[in-house]
């Protein structure tokens, strides 16, 4: 039984039976020094309030990422304290789906990215407007830095639209060596193939039915959906573009990424710490 609970029992016994604290502690086998102990730990109300504020804004953050943000703000307590308060406040994430235990044979001809703009990953995420209209978002991420050069929401996409977005983005941040894509009709189009050939970019296609071949973009899309798409109503296409762009800038410039040492992607993309390119 926890000391706090035993201390309450001692008080109840003293009040009901009109006995001394010494006798009540002896009857309950509770050390009197523990009963009289007063914690010297400073109050944590301010810390609890700050953790609540962070979790209210970033509803998909676990205690590790919350702790990273607290350290940035100057808090110097350990991660275990953040975890304890996080659990006491009942902020644990409850709706995580179980990990799949499916084995996948990795492609032998692939190697990890070693520099910025070496390998990009690209895919589509589907959502809808508040009016019920369909919404598609083209997602692009640099595998080395985890930087997202573009998130482009549109009602429909064709191969020419993908080329238009890539042309704009590459003028801002440079051409990649390789882009990993799936077998979607927009990615196997003649327009995208011609664009890639003219600029010396290799299109690395995933095997049909093998999303693990493009695991980086799948993981990015999961975070994008949980933290942005599921957190907002999109009243119009313009509203969707504004909210998606706000999240992209936050992801690139502030959000800690565990895979790169809890740093924001912009620090690897540009060592000078410049902001994301405008859209």
PDB file of C-alpha atoms in Angstrom:
ATOM      1  CA  UNK A   1       0.000   0.000   0.000  1.00  0.00           C
ATOM      2  CA  UNK A   2       1.317   3.485  -0.850  1.00  0.00           C
ATOM      3  CA  UNK A   3       2.476   5.723   2.061  1.00  0.00           C
ATOM      4  CA  UNK A   4      -0.139   8.327   1.244  1.00  0.00           C
ATOM      5  CA  UNK A   5      -2.940   5.793   1.596  1.00  0.00           C
ATOM      6  CA  UNK A   6      -1.512   4.440   4.874  1.00  0.00           C
ATOM      7  CA  UNK A   7      -1.202   7.983   6.214  1.00  0.00           C
ATOM      8  CA  UNK A   8      -4.919   8.492   5.594  1.00  0.00           C
ATOM      9  CA  UNK A   9      -5.699   5.230   7.395  1.00  0.00           C
ATOM     10  CA  UNK A  10      -3.686   6.373  10.425  1.00  0.00           C
ATOM     11  CA  UNK A  11      -5.674   9.608  10.532  1.00  0.00           C
ATOM     12  CA  UNK A  12      -8.944   7.673  10.274  1.00  0.00           C
ATOM     13  CA  UNK A  13      -7.943   5.325  13.108  1.00  0.00           C
ATOM     14  CA  UNK A  14      -6.871   8.243  15.316  1.00  0.00           C
ATOM     15  CA  UNK A  15     -10.155  10.035  14.735  1.00  0.00           C
ATOM     16  CA  UNK A  16     -12.468   7.055  15.097  1.00  0.00           C
ATOM     17  CA  UNK A  17     -10.783   5.269  18.032  1.00  0.00           C
ATOM     18  CA  UNK A  18      -9.379   8.325  19.797  1.00  0.00           C
ATOM     19  CA  UNK A  19      -5.862   6.879  20.009  1.00  0.00           C
ATOM     20  CA  UNK A  20      -2.463   8.461  19.544  1.00  0.00           C
ATOM     21  CA  UNK A  21      -0.556   8.473  16.278  1.00  0.00           C
ATOM     22  CA  UNK A  22       2.043   6.164  17.862  1.00  0.00           C
ATOM     23  CA  UNK A  23      -0.562   3.509  18.694  1.00  0.00           C
ATOM     24  CA  UNK A  24      -2.313   3.845  15.326  1.00  0.00           C
ATOM     25  CA  UNK A  25       0.995   3.407  13.475  1.00  0.00           C
ATOM     26  CA  UNK A  26       1.868   0.377  15.585  1.00  0.00           C
ATOM     27  CA  UNK A  27      -1.522  -1.228  14.902  1.00  0.00           C
ATOM     28  CA  UNK A  28      -1.183  -0.664  11.149  1.00  0.00           C
ATOM     29  CA  UNK A  29       2.544  -1.572  11.101  1.00  0.00           C
ATOM     30  CA  UNK A  30       3.366   1.831   9.642  1.00  0.00           C
ATOM     31  CA  UNK A  31       6.636   3.558  10.521  1.00  0.00           C
ATOM     32  CA  UNK A  32       6.060   6.856  12.343  1.00  0.00           C
ATOM     33  CA  UNK A  33       8.978   8.550  10.569  1.00  0.00           C
ATOM     34  CA  UNK A  34       7.265   7.845   7.251  1.00  0.00           C
ATOM     35  CA  UNK A  35       3.999   9.255   8.604  1.00  0.00           C
ATOM     36  CA  UNK A  36       5.668  12.518   9.667  1.00  0.00           C
ATOM     37  CA  UNK A  37       7.815  12.814   6.522  1.00  0.00           C
ATOM     38  CA  UNK A  38       7.343  16.032   4.540  1.00  0.00           C
ATOM     39  CA  UNK A  39       8.496  16.056   0.937  1.00  0.00           C
ATOM     40  CA  UNK A  40      11.165  18.638   0.063  1.00  0.00           C
ATOM     41  CA  UNK A  41      10.392  18.405  -3.634  1.00  0.00           C
ATOM     42  CA  UNK A  42       9.300  21.715  -5.129  1.00  0.00           C
ATOM     43  CA  UNK A  43       5.778  21.979  -6.424  1.00  0.00           C
ATOM     44  CA  UNK A  44       5.189  20.703  -9.940  1.00  0.00           C
ATOM     45  CA  UNK A  45       1.946  22.509 -10.712  1.00  0.00           C
ATOM     46  CA  UNK A  46       3.692  24.742 -13.267  1.00  0.00           C
ATOM     47  CA  UNK A  47       5.251  21.747 -15.003  1.00  0.00           C
ATOM     48  CA  UNK A  48       1.918  19.892 -15.054  1.00  0.00           C
ATOM     49  CA  UNK A  49       0.216  22.923 -16.576  1.00  0.00           C
ATOM     50  CA  UNK A  50       2.887  23.204 -19.293  1.00  0.00           C
ATOM     51  CA  UNK A  51       2.624  19.502 -20.180  1.00  0.00           C
ATOM     52  CA  UNK A  52      -1.159  19.879 -20.453  1.00  0.00           C
ATOM     53  CA  UNK A  53      -0.727  22.884 -22.760  1.00  0.00           C
ATOM     54  CA  UNK A  54       1.655  20.988 -25.047  1.00  0.00           C
ATOM     55  CA  UNK A  55      -0.617  17.935 -25.221  1.00  0.00           C
ATOM     56  CA  UNK A  56      -3.664  20.097 -25.853  1.00  0.00           C
ATOM     57  CA  UNK A  57      -2.013  21.588 -28.946  1.00  0.00           C
ATOM     58  CA  UNK A  58      -0.060  18.479 -30.043  1.00  0.00           C
ATOM     59  CA  UNK A  59      -2.607  15.777 -29.322  1.00  0.00           C
ATOM     60  CA  UNK A  60      -0.535  12.996 -30.928  1.00  0.00           C
ATOM     61  CA  UNK A  61       2.626  13.589 -28.880  1.00  0.00           C
ATOM     62  CA  UNK A  62       3.898  10.927 -26.482  1.00  0.00           C
ATOM     63  CA  UNK A  63       5.874  11.751 -23.351  1.00  0.00           C
ATOM     64  CA  UNK A  64       9.264  11.455 -25.109  1.00  0.00           C
ATOM     65  CA  UNK A  65       8.473  14.168 -27.655  1.00  0.00           C
ATOM     66  CA  UNK A  66       6.843  16.292 -24.934  1.00  0.00           C
ATOM     67  CA  UNK A  67      10.082  15.980 -22.938  1.00  0.00           C
ATOM     68  CA  UNK A  68      12.129  17.173 -25.926  1.00  0.00           C
ATOM     69  CA  UNK A  69       9.998  20.325 -26.156  1.00  0.00           C
ATOM     70  CA  UNK A  70      10.319  20.923 -22.408  1.00  0.00           C
ATOM     71  CA  UNK A  71      14.107  20.650 -22.630  1.00  0.00           C
ATOM     72  CA  UNK A  72      14.084  23.222 -25.419  1.00  0.00           C
ATOM     73  CA  UNK A  73      12.194  25.595 -23.119  1.00  0.00           C
ATOM     74  CA  UNK A  74      14.776  25.249 -20.343  1.00  0.00           C
ATOM     75  CA  UNK A  75      13.323  22.561 -18.069  1.00  0.00           C
ATOM     76  CA  UNK A  76      16.116  20.398 -16.652  1.00  0.00           C
ATOM     77  CA  UNK A  77      14.329  17.468 -14.999  1.00  0.00           C
ATOM     78  CA  UNK A  78      14.738  13.895 -16.235  1.00  0.00           C
ATOM     79  CA  UNK A  79      12.590  12.076 -18.762  1.00  0.00           C
ATOM     80  CA  UNK A  80      11.193   9.744 -16.085  1.00  0.00           C
ATOM     81  CA  UNK A  81       9.577  12.698 -14.324  1.00  0.00           C
ATOM     82  CA  UNK A  82       7.915  13.795 -17.550  1.00  0.00           C
ATOM     83  CA  UNK A  83       6.703  10.235 -18.075  1.00  0.00           C
ATOM     84  CA  UNK A  84       5.309  10.002 -14.519  1.00  0.00           C
ATOM     85  CA  UNK A  85       3.401  13.299 -14.754  1.00  0.00           C
ATOM     86  CA  UNK A  86       2.229  12.448 -18.275  1.00  0.00           C
ATOM     87  CA  UNK A  87       0.752   9.187 -17.001  1.00  0.00           C
ATOM     88  CA  UNK A  88      -0.719  10.735 -13.843  1.00  0.00           C
ATOM     89  CA  UNK A  89      -2.535  13.292 -15.986  1.00  0.00           C
ATOM     90  CA  UNK A  90      -3.993  10.477 -18.103  1.00  0.00           C
ATOM     91  CA  UNK A  91      -2.479  11.747 -21.344  1.00  0.00           C
ATOM     92  CA  UNK A  92      -1.358   8.378 -22.752  1.00  0.00           C
ATOM     93  CA  UNK A  93      -2.260   7.738 -26.369  1.00  0.00           C
ATOM     94  CA  UNK A  94      -4.946   5.039 -26.456  1.00  0.00           C
ATOM     95  CA  UNK A  95      -5.730   4.597 -30.134  1.00  0.00           C
ATOM     96  CA  UNK A  96      -2.483   3.247 -31.514  1.00  0.00           C
ATOM     97  CA  UNK A  97      -2.997   0.301 -33.802  1.00  0.00           C
ATOM     98  CA  UNK A  98      -0.872  -2.814 -33.127  1.00  0.00           C
ATOM     99  CA  UNK A  99       2.264  -3.278 -35.161  1.00  0.00           C
ATOM    100  CA  UNK A 100       2.046  -5.711 -38.003  1.00  0.00           C
ATOM    101  CA  UNK A 101       4.259  -8.769 -37.768  1.00  0.00           C
ATOM    102  CA  UNK A 102       4.554  -9.419 -41.484  1.00  0.00           C
ATOM    103  CA  UNK A 103       7.995 -10.267 -42.832  1.00  0.00           C
ATOM    104  CA  UNK A 104       9.077  -8.478 -46.001  1.00  0.00           C
ATOM    105  CA  UNK A 105      12.051  -9.241 -48.200  1.00  0.00           C
ATOM    106  CA  UNK A 106      13.960  -6.001 -48.758  1.00  0.00           C
ATOM    107  CA  UNK A 107      15.316  -5.105 -52.173  1.00  0.00           C
ATOM    108  CA  UNK A 108      19.046  -5.749 -52.383  1.00  0.00           C
ATOM    109  CA  UNK A 109      19.743  -2.948 -54.864  1.00  0.00           C
ATOM    110  CA  UNK A 110      18.676  -0.173 -52.494  1.00  0.00           C
ATOM    111  CA  UNK A 111      21.035   1.670 -50.187  1.00  0.00           C
ATOM    112  CA  UNK A 112      20.359   4.293 -47.493  1.00  0.00           C
ATOM    113  CA  UNK A 113      20.525   7.989 -48.324  1.00  0.00           C
ATOM    114  CA  UNK A 114      23.765   9.691 -47.279  1.00  0.00           C
ATOM    115  CA  UNK A 115      23.086  13.322 -48.195  1.00  0.00           C
ATOM    116  CA  UNK A 116      20.337  15.853 -48.793  1.00  0.00           C
ATOM    117  CA  UNK A 117      18.467  15.598 -52.123  1.00  0.00           C
ATOM    118  CA  UNK A 118      19.859  12.150 -52.848  1.00  0.00           C
ATOM    119  CA  UNK A 119      16.576  10.232 -52.426  1.00  0.00           C
ATOM    120  CA  UNK A 120      13.051  11.614 -52.156  1.00  0.00           C
ATOM    121  CA  UNK A 121       9.872   9.667 -51.490  1.00  0.00           C
ATOM    122  CA  UNK A 122       6.498  10.669 -52.946  1.00  0.00           C
ATOM    123  CA  UNK A 123       2.923   9.499 -52.497  1.00  0.00           C
ATOM    124  CA  UNK A 124      -0.721  10.603 -52.239  1.00  0.00           C
ATOM    125  CA  UNK A 125      -2.918  10.965 -49.138  1.00  0.00           C
ATOM    126  CA  UNK A 126      -6.699  11.077 -49.501  1.00  0.00           C
ATOM    127  CA  UNK A 127      -9.124  13.140 -47.401  1.00  0.00           C
ATOM    128  CA  UNK A 128     -12.254  15.222 -47.938  1.00  0.00           C
ATOM    129  CA  UNK A 129     -13.558  18.746 -47.454  1.00  0.00           C
ATOM    130  CA  UNK A 130     -16.266  19.641 -44.946  1.00  0.00           C
ATOM    131  CA  UNK A 131     -18.667  19.855 -47.893  1.00  0.00           C
ATOM    132  CA  UNK A 132     -17.954  16.230 -48.797  1.00  0.00           C
ATOM    133  CA  UNK A 133     -15.735  16.898 -51.793  1.00  0.00           C
ATOM    134  CA  UNK A 134     -12.732  14.668 -52.279  1.00  0.00           C
ATOM    135  CA  UNK A 135      -9.274  15.986 -51.474  1.00  0.00           C
ATOM    136  CA  UNK A 136      -5.908  14.567 -52.531  1.00  0.00           C
ATOM    137  CA  UNK A 137      -2.595  15.689 -51.104  1.00  0.00           C
ATOM    138  CA  UNK A 138       0.711  15.035 -52.864  1.00  0.00           C
ATOM    139  CA  UNK A 139       3.316  14.369 -50.158  1.00  0.00           C
ATOM    140  CA  UNK A 140       7.065  14.600 -50.734  1.00  0.00           C
ATOM    141  CA  UNK A 141       9.823  13.962 -48.176  1.00  0.00           C
ATOM    142  CA  UNK A 142      13.628  13.848 -48.311  1.00  0.00           C
ATOM    143  CA  UNK A 143      14.692  10.478 -46.865  1.00  0.00           C
ATOM    144  CA  UNK A 144      18.014  11.730 -45.455  1.00  0.00           C
ATOM    145  CA  UNK A 145      16.895  14.913 -43.681  1.00  0.00           C
ATOM    146  CA  UNK A 146      13.165  14.009 -43.299  1.00  0.00           C
ATOM    147  CA  UNK A 147      12.489  17.482 -44.743  1.00  0.00           C
ATOM    148  CA  UNK A 148       9.225  17.870 -46.653  1.00  0.00           C
ATOM    149  CA  UNK A 149       9.716  20.244 -49.599  1.00  0.00           C
ATOM    150  CA  UNK A 150       6.026  20.194 -50.544  1.00  0.00           C
ATOM    151  CA  UNK A 151       2.551  19.140 -49.449  1.00  0.00           C
ATOM    152  CA  UNK A 152       0.183  19.979 -52.275  1.00  0.00           C
ATOM    153  CA  UNK A 153      -3.607  19.624 -51.756  1.00  0.00           C
ATOM    154  CA  UNK A 154      -5.808  19.536 -54.862  1.00  0.00           C
ATOM    155  CA  UNK A 155      -9.203  18.180 -55.769  1.00  0.00           C
ATOM    156  CA  UNK A 156      -7.752  16.001 -58.554  1.00  0.00           C
ATOM    157  CA  UNK A 157      -4.281  15.099 -59.757  1.00  0.00           C
ATOM    158  CA  UNK A 158      -2.938  14.077 -63.151  1.00  0.00           C
ATOM    159  CA  UNK A 159       0.585  13.320 -64.283  1.00  0.00           C
ATOM    160  CA  UNK A 160       0.990  16.896 -65.529  1.00  0.00           C
ATOM    161  CA  UNK A 161      -0.017  18.237 -62.099  1.00  0.00           C
ATOM    162  CA  UNK A 162       2.676  16.130 -60.412  1.00  0.00           C
ATOM    163  CA  UNK A 163       5.238  17.471 -62.910  1.00  0.00           C
ATOM    164  CA  UNK A 164       4.114  21.043 -62.195  1.00  0.00           C
ATOM    165  CA  UNK A 165       4.613  20.607 -58.438  1.00  0.00           C
ATOM    166  CA  UNK A 166       8.001  18.917 -58.859  1.00  0.00           C
ATOM    167  CA  UNK A 167       9.209  21.605 -61.227  1.00  0.00           C
ATOM    168  CA  UNK A 168       8.334  24.320 -58.714  1.00  0.00           C
ATOM    169  CA  UNK A 169       9.822  22.481 -55.752  1.00  0.00           C
ATOM    170  CA  UNK A 170      13.060  21.563 -57.551  1.00  0.00           C
ATOM    171  CA  UNK A 171      13.586  25.202 -58.536  1.00  0.00           C
ATOM    172  CA  UNK A 172      13.462  26.035 -54.812  1.00  0.00           C
ATOM    173  CA  UNK A 173      15.475  23.250 -53.159  1.00  0.00           C
ATOM    174  CA  UNK A 174      17.265  21.480 -56.015  1.00  0.00           C
ATOM    175  CA  UNK A 175      16.816  18.251 -57.975  1.00  0.00           C
ATOM    176  CA  UNK A 176      16.901  14.863 -56.265  1.00  0.00           C
ATOM    177  CA  UNK A 177      18.915  11.976 -57.665  1.00  0.00           C
ATOM    178  CA  UNK A 178      16.115   9.440 -57.108  1.00  0.00           C
ATOM    179  CA  UNK A 179      12.408   9.628 -56.289  1.00  0.00           C
ATOM    180  CA  UNK A 180      10.704   6.568 -54.783  1.00  0.00           C
ATOM    181  CA  UNK A 181       7.091   6.186 -55.909  1.00  0.00           C
ATOM    182  CA  UNK A 182       4.439   3.487 -56.125  1.00  0.00           C
ATOM    183  CA  UNK A 183       2.634   2.175 -59.203  1.00  0.00           C
ATOM    184  CA  UNK A 184      -0.069   4.886 -59.205  1.00  0.00           C
ATOM    185  CA  UNK A 185      -1.306   6.090 -62.576  1.00  0.00           C
ATOM    186  CA  UNK A 186       0.054   9.618 -61.965  1.00  0.00           C
ATOM    187  CA  UNK A 187       3.547   8.257 -61.302  1.00  0.00           C
ATOM    188  CA  UNK A 188       3.720   5.870 -64.263  1.00  0.00           C
ATOM    189  CA  UNK A 189       2.447   8.560 -66.636  1.00  0.00           C
ATOM    190  CA  UNK A 190       4.371   9.557 -69.736  1.00  0.00           C
ATOM    191  CA  UNK A 191       4.558  13.179 -68.526  1.00  0.00           C
ATOM    192  CA  UNK A 192       6.413  12.307 -65.319  1.00  0.00           C
ATOM    193  CA  UNK A 193       8.654   9.821 -67.114  1.00  0.00           C
ATOM    194  CA  UNK A 194       9.663  12.458 -69.672  1.00  0.00           C
ATOM    195  CA  UNK A 195      10.313  15.072 -66.943  1.00  0.00           C
ATOM    196  CA  UNK A 196      12.526  12.657 -64.995  1.00  0.00           C
ATOM    197  CA  UNK A 197      14.468  11.632 -68.134  1.00  0.00           C
ATOM    198  CA  UNK A 198      15.142  15.234 -69.178  1.00  0.00           C
ATOM    199  CA  UNK A 199      16.472  16.136 -65.711  1.00  0.00           C
ATOM    200  CA  UNK A 200      18.423  12.963 -64.990  1.00  0.00           C
ATOM    201  CA  UNK A 201      16.171  11.885 -62.105  1.00  0.00           C
ATOM    202  CA  UNK A 202      15.616   8.151 -61.513  1.00  0.00           C
ATOM    203  CA  UNK A 203      12.079   7.009 -60.696  1.00  0.00           C
ATOM    204  CA  UNK A 204      12.379   4.073 -58.302  1.00  0.00           C
ATOM    205  CA  UNK A 205       9.055   2.199 -58.405  1.00  0.00           C
ATOM    206  CA  UNK A 206       7.826   0.029 -55.533  1.00  0.00           C
ATOM    207  CA  UNK A 207       6.788  -3.533 -56.277  1.00  0.00           C
ATOM    208  CA  UNK A 208       3.009  -3.967 -56.593  1.00  0.00           C
ATOM    209  CA  UNK A 209       1.466  -4.736 -53.215  1.00  0.00           C
ATOM    210  CA  UNK A 210       4.683  -3.891 -51.336  1.00  0.00           C
ATOM    211  CA  UNK A 211       4.207  -0.580 -49.457  1.00  0.00           C
ATOM    212  CA  UNK A 212       7.294  -1.436 -47.378  1.00  0.00           C
ATOM    213  CA  UNK A 213       9.377  -0.629 -50.460  1.00  0.00           C
ATOM    214  CA  UNK A 214       8.493   3.018 -49.761  1.00  0.00           C
ATOM    215  CA  UNK A 215       8.321   2.844 -45.971  1.00  0.00           C
ATOM    216  CA  UNK A 216       9.607   6.375 -45.331  1.00  0.00           C
ATOM    217  CA  UNK A 217       6.698   8.067 -47.086  1.00  0.00           C
ATOM    218  CA  UNK A 218       4.218   5.676 -45.466  1.00  0.00           C
ATOM    219  CA  UNK A 219       5.504   6.675 -42.013  1.00  0.00           C
ATOM    220  CA  UNK A 220       5.420  10.370 -42.943  1.00  0.00           C
ATOM    221  CA  UNK A 221       1.866  10.054 -44.257  1.00  0.00           C
ATOM    222  CA  UNK A 222       0.787   8.461 -40.972  1.00  0.00           C
ATOM    223  CA  UNK A 223       2.099  11.420 -38.975  1.00  0.00           C
ATOM    224  CA  UNK A 224       0.614  13.886 -41.445  1.00  0.00           C
ATOM    225  CA  UNK A 225      -2.818  12.277 -41.178  1.00  0.00           C
ATOM    226  CA  UNK A 226      -2.774  11.984 -37.374  1.00  0.00           C
ATOM    227  CA  UNK A 227      -1.449  15.484 -36.655  1.00  0.00           C
ATOM    228  CA  UNK A 228      -2.994  17.522 -39.479  1.00  0.00           C
ATOM    229  CA  UNK A 229      -5.746  15.859 -41.527  1.00  0.00           C
ATOM    230  CA  UNK A 230      -7.519  14.277 -38.546  1.00  0.00           C
ATOM    231  CA  UNK A 231      -7.111  17.426 -36.436  1.00  0.00           C
ATOM    232  CA  UNK A 232      -8.828  19.890 -38.800  1.00  0.00           C
ATOM    233  CA  UNK A 233     -11.962  20.518 -40.788  1.00  0.00           C
ATOM    234  CA  UNK A 234     -11.216  21.848 -44.274  1.00  0.00           C
ATOM    235  CA  UNK A 235     -13.930  24.293 -45.295  1.00  0.00           C
ATOM    236  CA  UNK A 236     -12.548  24.809 -48.797  1.00  0.00           C
ATOM    237  CA  UNK A 237      -9.535  24.007 -50.936  1.00  0.00           C
ATOM    238  CA  UNK A 238      -7.956  27.344 -49.976  1.00  0.00           C
ATOM    239  CA  UNK A 239      -8.514  26.577 -46.295  1.00  0.00           C
ATOM    240  CA  UNK A 240      -6.942  23.134 -46.740  1.00  0.00           C
ATOM    241  CA  UNK A 241      -3.883  24.628 -48.443  1.00  0.00           C
ATOM    242  CA  UNK A 242      -3.392  27.151 -45.644  1.00  0.00           C
ATOM    243  CA  UNK A 243      -3.675  24.574 -42.827  1.00  0.00           C
ATOM    244  CA  UNK A 244      -1.557  21.966 -44.605  1.00  0.00           C
ATOM    245  CA  UNK A 245       1.172  24.522 -45.311  1.00  0.00           C
ATOM    246  CA  UNK A 246       1.145  25.656 -41.666  1.00  0.00           C
ATOM    247  CA  UNK A 247       1.671  22.062 -40.533  1.00  0.00           C
ATOM    248  CA  UNK A 248       4.420  21.507 -43.131  1.00  0.00           C
ATOM    249  CA  UNK A 249       6.351  24.497 -41.836  1.00  0.00           C
ATOM    250  CA  UNK A 250       5.902  23.359 -38.256  1.00  0.00           C
ATOM    251  CA  UNK A 251       7.061  19.841 -39.206  1.00  0.00           C
ATOM    252  CA  UNK A 252      10.148  21.146 -41.008  1.00  0.00           C
ATOM    253  CA  UNK A 253      11.197  23.882 -38.588  1.00  0.00           C
ATOM    254  CA  UNK A 254      10.045  22.891 -35.078  1.00  0.00           C
ATOM    255  CA  UNK A 255       8.799  19.324 -34.721  1.00  0.00           C
ATOM    256  CA  UNK A 256      11.459  17.043 -33.164  1.00  0.00           C
ATOM    257  CA  UNK A 257      12.218  13.929 -35.222  1.00  0.00           C
ATOM    258  CA  UNK A 258      13.564  10.987 -33.263  1.00  0.00           C
ATOM    259  CA  UNK A 259      15.286   9.465 -36.320  1.00  0.00           C
ATOM    260  CA  UNK A 260      17.597  12.491 -36.606  1.00  0.00           C
ATOM    261  CA  UNK A 261      18.348  13.045 -32.918  1.00  0.00           C
ATOM    262  CA  UNK A 262      15.150  14.911 -31.973  1.00  0.00           C
ATOM    263  CA  UNK A 263      16.137  17.805 -34.221  1.00  0.00           C
ATOM    264  CA  UNK A 264      13.824  19.498 -36.728  1.00  0.00           C
ATOM    265  CA  UNK A 265      14.500  18.479 -40.368  1.00  0.00           C
ATOM    266  CA  UNK A 266      15.441  22.012 -41.427  1.00  0.00           C
ATOM    267  CA  UNK A 267      18.743  21.700 -39.518  1.00  0.00           C
ATOM    268  CA  UNK A 268      19.885  18.838 -41.765  1.00  0.00           C
ATOM    269  CA  UNK A 269      18.384  20.308 -44.918  1.00  0.00           C
ATOM    270  CA  UNK A 270      20.087  23.648 -44.423  1.00  0.00           C
ATOM    271  CA  UNK A 271      22.794  24.020 -41.778  1.00  0.00           C
ATOM    272  CA  UNK A 272      22.259  27.763 -41.712  1.00  0.00           C
ATOM    273  CA  UNK A 273      18.802  27.149 -40.253  1.00  0.00           C
ATOM    274  CA  UNK A 274      16.854  28.928 -42.984  1.00  0.00           C
ATOM    275  CA  UNK A 275      13.099  28.584 -43.040  1.00  0.00           C
ATOM    276  CA  UNK A 276      11.146  26.384 -45.430  1.00  0.00           C
ATOM    277  CA  UNK A 277      10.839  27.653 -49.001  1.00  0.00           C
ATOM    278  CA  UNK A 278       7.593  29.490 -49.710  1.00  0.00           C
ATOM    279  CA  UNK A 279       4.859  27.865 -51.794  1.00  0.00           C
TER     280      UNK A 279
END
